[in-house]
GROMACS .gro file of C-alpha atoms in nm:
model
  377
    1MET     CA    1   0.013  -0.008   0.006
    2ARG     CA    2   0.316   0.224   0.078
    3SER     CA    3   0.404   0.219  -0.289
    4ARG     CA    4   0.061   0.273  -0.452
    5PRO     CA    5   0.031   0.617  -0.666
    6SER     CA    6  -0.095   0.923  -0.452
    7PRO     CA    7  -0.428   1.007  -0.597
    8LEU     CA    8  -0.547   0.648  -0.481
    9SER     CA    9  -0.725   0.616  -0.164
   10VAL     CA   10  -0.740   0.277   0.023
   11TRP     CA   11  -1.070   0.179   0.167
   12LEU     CA   12  -1.083  -0.076   0.480
   13ARG     CA   13  -1.423  -0.247   0.520
   14LEU     CA   14  -1.499  -0.399   0.869
   15VAL     CA   15  -1.733  -0.622   0.941
   16MET     CA   16  -1.863  -0.706   1.283
   17VAL     CA   17  -2.167  -0.802   1.544
   18GLU     CA   18  -2.332  -0.527   1.690
   19ASP     CA   19  -2.329  -0.651   2.048
   20ASP     CA   20  -1.959  -0.800   2.017
   21ARG     CA   21  -1.743  -0.573   2.228
   22ARG     CA   22  -1.420  -0.783   2.177
   23ALA     CA   23  -1.440  -0.650   1.786
   24ILE     CA   24  -1.329  -0.271   1.912
   25LEU     CA   25  -1.005  -0.425   2.056
   26ASN     CA   26  -0.934  -0.609   1.708
   27ILE     CA   27  -1.004  -0.319   1.521
   28GLU     CA   28  -0.793  -0.107   1.712
   29ARG     CA   29  -0.482  -0.366   1.688
   30LEU     CA   30  -0.571  -0.387   1.276
   31LEU     CA   31  -0.556   0.001   1.250
   32ASP     CA   32  -0.211  -0.010   1.465
   33SER     CA   33  -0.072  -0.242   1.201
   34VAL     CA   34  -0.158  -0.024   0.919
   35THR     CA   35  -0.140   0.328   1.016
   36GLY     CA   36  -0.116   0.603   0.787
   37GLU     CA   37  -0.196   0.382   0.511
   38ILE     CA   38  -0.605   0.362   0.538
   39ASP     CA   39  -0.796   0.675   0.399
   40VAL     CA   40  -1.171   0.544   0.438
   41VAL     CA   41  -1.334   0.284   0.667
   42VAL     CA   42  -1.661   0.111   0.575
   43LEU     CA   43  -1.836  -0.037   0.857
   44SER     CA   44  -2.059  -0.343   0.811
   45MET     CA   45  -2.260  -0.447   1.129
   46LEU     CA   46  -2.403  -0.791   1.131
   47ALA     CA   47  -2.757  -0.863   1.336
   48ALA     CA   48  -2.699  -0.933   1.699
   49GLU     CA   49  -2.843  -1.209   1.895
   50SER     CA   50  -2.984  -0.974   2.123
   51ARG     CA   51  -3.315  -0.795   2.067
   52ALA     CA   52  -3.182  -0.427   2.189
   53PRO     CA   53  -2.802  -0.362   2.102
   54ASP     CA   54  -2.643  -0.077   2.182
   55ARG     CA   55  -2.602   0.095   1.833
   56HIS     CA   56  -2.508   0.389   1.962
   57GLY     CA   57  -2.227   0.284   2.189
   58VAL     CA   58  -2.085   0.041   1.926
   59SER     CA   59  -2.079   0.317   1.631
   60ARG     CA   60  -1.939   0.572   1.882
   61ALA     CA   61  -1.661   0.344   1.990
   62VAL     CA   62  -1.544   0.272   1.640
   63LEU     CA   63  -1.547   0.627   1.544
   64ASN     CA   64  -1.335   0.712   1.838
   65VAL     CA   65  -1.069   0.416   1.735
   66CYS     CA   66  -1.093   0.575   1.383
   67ARG     CA   67  -1.021   0.904   1.455
   68GLU     CA   68  -0.729   0.808   1.694
   69HIS     CA   69  -0.569   0.667   1.401
   70GLY     CA   70  -0.576   0.986   1.169
   71ILE     CA   71  -0.900   0.841   0.997
   72SER     CA   72  -1.194   1.089   0.964
   73THR     CA   73  -1.391   0.949   0.684
   74VAL     CA   74  -1.598   0.643   0.837
   75LEU     CA   75  -1.905   0.513   0.614
   76VAL     CA   76  -2.141   0.239   0.706
   77ASP     CA   77  -2.317  -0.022   0.464
   78LEU     CA   78  -2.661  -0.035   0.408
   79SER     CA   79  -2.819  -0.302   0.204
   80THR     CA   80  -3.125  -0.227  -0.039
   81ALA     CA   81  -3.362  -0.457   0.170
   82GLY     CA   82  -3.233  -0.309   0.504
   83SER     CA   83  -3.407  -0.035   0.712
   84LEU     CA   84  -3.319   0.342   0.700
   85SER     CA   85  -3.393   0.350   1.085
   86ARG     CA   86  -3.089   0.119   1.143
   87MET     CA   87  -2.887   0.407   1.026
   88GLN     CA   88  -2.973   0.690   1.252
   89PRO     CA   89  -2.762   0.553   1.556
   90ALA     CA   90  -2.436   0.555   1.316
   91PHE     CA   91  -2.544   0.934   1.205
   92ASP     CA   92  -2.609   1.027   1.556
   93ALA     CA   93  -2.261   0.892   1.631
   94GLY     CA   94  -2.116   1.093   1.374
   95VAL     CA   95  -2.067   0.849   1.038
   96ALA     CA   96  -1.951   1.026   0.743
   97GLY     CA   97  -2.216   0.858   0.519
   98VAL     CA   98  -2.335   0.557   0.369
   99VAL     CA   99  -2.224   0.241   0.130
  100VAL     CA  100  -2.554   0.140  -0.050
  101ARG     CA  101  -2.499  -0.255  -0.146
  102GLY     CA  102  -2.723  -0.458  -0.361
  103THR     CA  103  -2.804  -0.815  -0.466
  104ILE     CA  104  -2.575  -1.000  -0.680
  105LYS     CA  105  -2.796  -1.056  -0.962
  106PRO     CA  106  -2.895  -0.784  -1.196
  107GLU     CA  107  -3.238  -0.845  -1.241
  108GLU     CA  108  -3.306  -0.783  -0.861
  109ASP     CA  109  -3.110  -0.432  -0.864
  110ARG     CA  110  -3.443  -0.263  -0.938
  111GLY     CA  111  -3.474  -0.157  -0.562
  112SER     CA  112  -3.135  -0.001  -0.554
  113ARG     CA  113  -3.251   0.346  -0.685
  114PRO     CA  114  -3.555   0.416  -0.489
  115THR     CA  115  -3.353   0.314  -0.185
  116MET     CA  116  -3.088   0.565  -0.280
  117GLU     CA  117  -3.341   0.838  -0.322
  118ALA     CA  118  -3.530   0.775  -0.006
  119LEU     CA  119  -3.191   0.754   0.144
  120ARG     CA  120  -3.081   1.113   0.002
  121ARG     CA  121  -3.408   1.254   0.159
  122ALA     CA  122  -3.348   1.099   0.479
  123ILE     CA  123  -2.989   1.157   0.589
  124PRO     CA  124  -2.801   1.505   0.648
  125PRO     CA  125  -2.764   1.690   0.319
  126ALA     CA  126  -2.352   1.689   0.398
  127ALA     CA  127  -2.333   1.301   0.421
  128LEU     CA  128  -2.177   1.094   0.167
  129ILE     CA  129  -2.356   0.832  -0.041
  130VAL     CA  130  -2.191   0.565  -0.227
  131ALA     CA  131  -2.364   0.337  -0.468
  132GLY     CA  132  -2.165   0.014  -0.399
  133TRP     CA  133  -2.381  -0.248  -0.561
  134GLY     CA  134  -2.151  -0.259  -0.852
  135SER     CA  135  -2.250  -0.069  -1.202
  136ARG     CA  136  -2.229  -0.271  -1.477
  137SER     CA  137  -2.266  -0.017  -1.759
  138PRO     CA  138  -2.195   0.360  -1.821
  139ARG     CA  139  -2.584   0.393  -1.807
  140ASP     CA  140  -2.597   0.233  -1.467
  141ILE     CA  141  -2.302   0.493  -1.328
  142VAL     CA  142  -2.500   0.810  -1.478
  143ASP     CA  143  -2.845   0.668  -1.322
  144ALA     CA  144  -2.685   0.597  -0.974
  145PHE     CA  145  -2.526   0.985  -0.983
  146SER     CA  146  -2.878   1.089  -1.081
  147ALA     CA  147  -3.007   0.925  -0.797
  148GLY     CA  148  -2.820   1.099  -0.541
  149ALA     CA  149  -2.497   0.889  -0.507
  150ASP     CA  150  -2.199   1.090  -0.455
  151LEU     CA  151  -1.964   0.772  -0.561
  152VAL     CA  152  -2.022   0.498  -0.752
  153ALA     CA  153  -1.843   0.169  -0.724
  154VAL     CA  154  -1.773  -0.060  -1.025
  155ASP     CA  155  -1.593  -0.312  -0.887
  156ARG     CA  156  -1.859  -0.607  -0.992
  157GLY     CA  157  -1.918  -0.446  -1.317
  158PHE     CA  158  -1.562  -0.531  -1.410
  159ILE     CA  159  -1.639  -0.915  -1.463
  160GLU     CA  160  -1.889  -0.843  -1.697
  161ALA     CA  161  -1.781  -0.527  -1.895
  162GLY     CA  162  -1.412  -0.516  -1.835
  163PRO     CA  163  -1.127  -0.301  -1.711
  164GLY     CA  164  -1.238  -0.034  -1.916
  165LEU     CA  165  -1.566   0.056  -1.760
  166ALA     CA  166  -1.427   0.335  -1.486
  167LYS     CA  167  -1.267   0.499  -1.815
  168ARG     CA  168  -1.601   0.485  -2.022
  169GLY     CA  169  -1.825   0.618  -1.726
  170ASN     CA  170  -1.599   0.908  -1.661
  171GLU     CA  171  -1.577   1.011  -2.014
  172THR     CA  172  -1.963   0.985  -2.024
  173LEU     CA  173  -2.012   1.190  -1.735
  174LEU     CA  174  -1.797   1.455  -1.864
  175THR     CA  175  -1.959   1.471  -2.188
  176LEU     CA  176  -2.309   1.498  -1.996
  177ARG     CA  177  -2.167   1.775  -1.778
  178ALA     CA  178  -2.002   1.968  -2.080
  179GLY     CA  179  -2.322   1.944  -2.269
  180ALA     CA  180  -2.519   2.081  -1.968
  181ALA     CA  181  -2.271   2.348  -1.904
  182LEU     CA  182  -2.301   2.467  -2.272
  183SER     CA  183  -2.659   2.464  -2.253
  184ALA     CA  184  -2.715   2.626  -1.905
  185PRO     CA  185  -2.765   3.021  -1.904
  186VAL     CA  186  -2.496   3.207  -1.771
  187LEU     CA  187  -2.592   3.333  -1.432
  188THR     CA  188  -2.235   3.433  -1.323
  189ALA     CA  189  -1.960   3.661  -1.471
  190ALA     CA  190  -1.682   3.490  -1.647
  191PRO     CA  191  -1.355   3.434  -1.446
  192GLY     CA  192  -1.120   3.731  -1.470
  193ILE     CA  193  -0.797   3.782  -1.627
  194ARG     CA  194  -0.630   3.716  -1.286
  195ALA     CA  195  -0.796   3.388  -1.219
  196ALA     CA  196  -0.675   3.270  -1.576
  197LEU     CA  197  -0.341   3.377  -1.519
  198ARG     CA  198  -0.361   3.182  -1.183
  199SER     CA  199  -0.481   2.888  -1.336
  200GLY     CA  200  -0.196   2.880  -1.622
  201TRP     CA  201  -0.399   2.802  -1.909
  202LEU     CA  202  -0.384   3.137  -2.057
  203TRP     CA  203   0.008   3.160  -2.033
  204LEU     CA  204  -0.007   2.816  -2.264
  205LEU     CA  205  -0.271   3.004  -2.529
  206LEU     CA  206  -0.006   3.288  -2.517
  207LEU     CA  207   0.246   3.020  -2.600
  208GLY     CA  208   0.077   2.888  -2.885
  209LEU     CA  209   0.013   3.235  -3.017
  210GLY     CA  210   0.377   3.306  -2.999
  211MET     CA  211   0.468   2.993  -3.180
  212PHE     CA  212   0.222   3.095  -3.469
  213VAL     CA  213   0.406   3.445  -3.477
  214ALA     CA  214   0.748   3.256  -3.452
  215GLY     CA  215   0.646   3.041  -3.743
  216GLY     CA  216   0.527   3.366  -3.931
  217VAL     CA  217   0.892   3.516  -3.896
  218VAL     CA  218   1.093   3.185  -3.990
  219PHE     CA  219   0.829   3.200  -4.330
  220TRP     CA  220   0.910   3.552  -4.401
  221VAL     CA  221   1.295   3.468  -4.392
  222GLY     CA  222   1.256   3.180  -4.584
  223MET     CA  223   1.011   3.388  -4.882
  224THR     CA  224   1.293   3.664  -4.883
  225ARG     CA  225   1.644   3.623  -4.794
  226VAL     CA  226   1.676   3.256  -4.670
  227LEU     CA  227   2.019   3.324  -4.577
  228LEU     CA  228   2.064   3.552  -4.309
  229PRO     CA  229   2.431   3.726  -4.216
  230TYR     CA  230   2.534   3.500  -3.941
  231ASP     CA  231   2.473   3.207  -4.157
  232GLU     CA  232   2.709   3.349  -4.431
  233THR     CA  233   2.974   3.406  -4.159
  234PHE     CA  234   2.950   3.043  -4.033
  235LEU     CA  235   2.989   2.877  -4.386
  236GLY     CA  236   3.232   3.147  -4.515
  237LEU     CA  237   3.045   3.189  -4.834
  238GLY     CA  238   2.798   3.420  -4.962
  239ARG     CA  239   2.434   3.359  -5.139
  240ASP     CA  240   2.597   3.395  -5.492
  241ALA     CA  241   2.899   3.157  -5.403
  242LEU     CA  242   2.663   2.890  -5.272
  243SER     CA  243   2.473   2.921  -5.593
  244GLY     CA  244   2.779   2.890  -5.787
  245ILE     CA  245   2.844   2.543  -5.604
  246ASN     CA  246   2.490   2.433  -5.709
  247PRO     CA  247   2.199   2.637  -5.811
  248ARG     CA  248   1.953   2.421  -5.628
  249LEU     CA  249   2.117   2.490  -5.291
  250ILE     CA  250   1.906   2.801  -5.225
  251GLY     CA  251   1.588   2.663  -5.320
  252PHE     CA  252   1.660   2.358  -5.098
  253MET     CA  253   1.720   2.592  -4.802
  254ARG     CA  254   1.409   2.794  -4.876
  255HIS     CA  255   1.183   2.478  -4.864
  256ASP     CA  256   1.377   2.373  -4.532
  257ARG     CA  257   1.279   2.726  -4.379
  258ILE     CA  258   0.926   2.724  -4.533
  259THR     CA  259   0.875   2.365  -4.367
  260LEU     CA  260   1.019   2.456  -4.029
  261ALA     CA  261   0.799   2.736  -4.028
  262GLY     CA  262   0.481   2.550  -4.144
  263THR     CA  263   0.537   2.316  -3.816
  264LEU     CA  264   0.611   2.594  -3.604
  265MET     CA  265   0.253   2.749  -3.723
  266SER     CA  266   0.075   2.416  -3.702
  267ILE     CA  267   0.219   2.337  -3.331
  268GLY     CA  268   0.086   2.705  -3.266
  269ILE     CA  269  -0.259   2.638  -3.364
  270LEU     CA  270  -0.255   2.311  -3.162
  271TYR     CA  271  -0.154   2.450  -2.844
  272VAL     CA  272  -0.395   2.724  -2.855
  273SER     CA  273  -0.670   2.462  -2.925
  274LEU     CA  274  -0.533   2.265  -2.637
  275SER     CA  275  -0.522   2.568  -2.404
  276TRP     CA  276  -0.894   2.702  -2.486
  277ASN     CA  277  -1.057   2.343  -2.513
  278GLY     CA  278  -0.845   2.127  -2.253
  279ALA     CA  279  -0.648   2.341  -1.992
  280ARG     CA  280  -0.907   2.608  -1.950
  281HIS     CA  281  -1.140   2.331  -1.834
  282GLY     CA  282  -0.892   2.159  -1.629
  283ARG     CA  283  -0.834   1.875  -1.825
  284ARG     CA  284  -0.517   1.692  -1.722
  285TRP     CA  285  -0.453   1.507  -2.067
  286ALA     CA  286  -0.448   1.857  -2.228
  287ARG     CA  287  -0.193   1.988  -1.991
  288ARG     CA  288   0.034   1.665  -2.023
  289ALA     CA  289   0.018   1.706  -2.376
  290LEU     CA  290   0.120   2.055  -2.379
  291ALA     CA  291   0.405   1.974  -2.115
  292GLY     CA  292   0.546   1.650  -2.288
  293SER     CA  293   0.541   1.854  -2.630
  294GLY     CA  294   0.697   2.178  -2.497
  295MET     CA  295   0.969   1.959  -2.296
  296VAL     CA  296   1.082   1.813  -2.615
  297GLY     CA  297   1.061   2.135  -2.806
  298PHE     CA  298   1.271   2.339  -2.587
  299ALA     CA  299   1.500   2.067  -2.520
  300SER     CA  300   1.582   2.039  -2.884
  301LEU     CA  301   1.773   2.398  -2.845
  302PHE     CA  302   2.090   2.201  -2.699
  303LEU     CA  303   2.140   2.015  -3.048
  304PHE     CA  304   2.331   2.345  -3.150
  305LEU     CA  305   2.576   2.243  -2.900
  306GLY     CA  306   2.643   1.908  -3.089
  307PHE     CA  307   2.675   2.102  -3.418
  308HIS     CA  308   2.881   2.399  -3.278
  309TYR     CA  309   2.657   2.594  -3.438
  310ILE     CA  310   2.447   2.913  -3.268
  311ASP     CA  311   2.140   3.012  -3.437
  312PRO     CA  312   2.064   3.360  -3.268
  313LEU     CA  313   1.714   3.381  -3.445
  314HIS     CA  314   1.628   3.039  -3.287
  315ILE     CA  315   1.787   3.139  -2.948
  316VAL     CA  316   1.588   3.462  -2.926
  317LEU     CA  317   1.243   3.301  -3.029
  318SER     CA  318   1.283   3.036  -2.779
  319ALA     CA  319   1.425   3.252  -2.507
  320SER     CA  320   1.096   3.462  -2.575
  321LEU     CA  321   0.857   3.183  -2.543
  322PHE     CA  322   1.022   2.973  -2.271
  323PRO     CA  323   0.905   3.186  -1.985
  324LEU     CA  324   0.557   3.134  -2.112
  325PHE     CA  325   0.605   2.775  -2.117
  326LEU     CA  326   0.721   2.784  -1.747
  327LEU     CA  327   0.455   2.990  -1.629
  328GLY     CA  328   0.178   2.790  -1.788
  329LEU     CA  329   0.344   2.483  -1.645
  330THR     CA  330   0.446   2.552  -1.298
  331ARG     CA  331   0.128   2.733  -1.220
  332TYR     CA  332  -0.067   2.380  -1.253
  333ALA     CA  333   0.192   2.143  -1.148
  334VAL     CA  334   0.367   2.292  -0.842
  335ARG     CA  335   0.073   2.277  -0.585
  336PRO     CA  336   0.003   1.897  -0.654
  337ILE     CA  337   0.370   1.826  -0.633
  338LEU     CA  338   0.402   2.003  -0.302
  339SER     CA  339   0.084   1.805  -0.194
  340ARG     CA  340   0.252   1.487  -0.285
  341TRP     CA  341   0.588   1.567  -0.122
  342ALA     CA  342   0.381   1.656   0.215
  343ARG     CA  343   0.171   1.333   0.220
  344ALA     CA  344   0.490   1.135   0.159
  345ALA     CA  345   0.663   1.336   0.434
  346SER     CA  346   0.353   1.281   0.659
  347ARG     CA  347   0.353   0.880   0.591
  348VAL     CA  348   0.725   0.893   0.692
  349ILE     CA  349   0.696   1.058   1.006
  350HIS     CA  350   0.380   0.867   1.120
  351CYS     CA  351   0.533   0.505   1.009
  352PRO     CA  352   0.543   0.302   1.338
  353GLY     CA  353   0.864   0.123   1.257
  354LEU     CA  354   1.086   0.400   1.215
  355ASN     CA  355   1.262   0.521   1.522
  356LEU     CA  356   1.331   0.925   1.466
  357ARG     CA  357   1.524   0.963   1.777
  358ARG     CA  358   1.857   0.756   1.650
  359PRO     CA  359   1.848   0.980   1.331
  360ARG     CA  360   1.815   1.325   1.557
  361ARG     CA  361   2.100   1.166   1.771
  362LEU     CA  362   2.298   1.137   1.465
  363ALA     CA  363   2.231   1.465   1.315
  364ALA     CA  364   2.304   1.630   1.623
  365ALA     CA  365   2.644   1.453   1.670
  366GLY     CA  366   2.736   1.544   1.322
  367ALA     CA  367   2.659   1.882   1.382
  368GLY     CA  368   2.843   1.889   1.695
  369CYS     CA  369   3.153   1.736   1.524
  370LEU     CA  370   3.120   1.997   1.224
  371THR     CA  371   3.120   2.302   1.473
  372GLY     CA  372   3.406   2.158   1.668
  373HIS     CA  373   3.623   2.103   1.336
  374THR     CA  374   3.519   2.465   1.217
  375ILE     CA  375   3.631   2.606   1.558
  376ARG     CA  376   3.940   2.415   1.549
  377SER     CA  377   4.038   2.532   1.196
   0.00000   0.00000   0.00000
């Protein structure tokens, strides 16, 4: 679990009998062994043999144990055939939401949607509802969200629909939300220029426009001089001397310049489209495409070192566009990177098997030796 990607969360399902007090101790021992690795706990209570179990006390005890181990999100299981009144003690104790579970047979899942709609009306508005009966198609996922679910589990659907079910479901939701956003009337003012600059997409759009302008400059050079003065200095030959060697050389170089201009202008159009239609709406794939293409493009500037040839025009254009690329990239990437570093550091600090006293003593001893050596010298 410690090697999992940072965006993924780990859920732990605990099954216990309502009147089993010894289960609390076992839960505490289990959480001690996985401290810092569990994000959400789902509590599933089995019916007790006694007629009047202390559900308030059991739920509150489990919540206290989870909070002591840094787990603030605790959910409870509810079957589609279960009674909503059984959930009230758990909500009184302070659980964060409910996981609604259905039956295994698809034809028997018809009662899941009415149960969730009734649950949404009965529980607090801030409570989390997870559709945990295992959606089998993108339509099932959309129906679950429209019924009031905040999260939808697709684990059982992987068996019937394949591993691409989650991706297809997310794409369906994005398409529906994008269509709803376009058709909805604009009730609020559009984000200002400051918000666009903070998000980074505007810098990337300016980068695309700059690439288009740079392509226009290269196109003008290819249609007029072809050879710039520093090119003639590097070659030690003028335009007429090159034409004397082969009259087609100038035409070949003009073709090369115009090809480069067309490439720059097409990349500029692509950057503008990715920035406006993708990065502006927070699409990660668009930002990743811009980041990957920009890194390769600007890194190609160092190829001049291998050829022992410096192109001042290329350097000027790259130097003017590189700050826009950095601003567009860092505005988006710095905060997630810092948050990942913070989570990784917190895992190391809360690792139960790591003794921090010895490293501190070694660091203090090393600092003392360094100080003594400095004073002595």
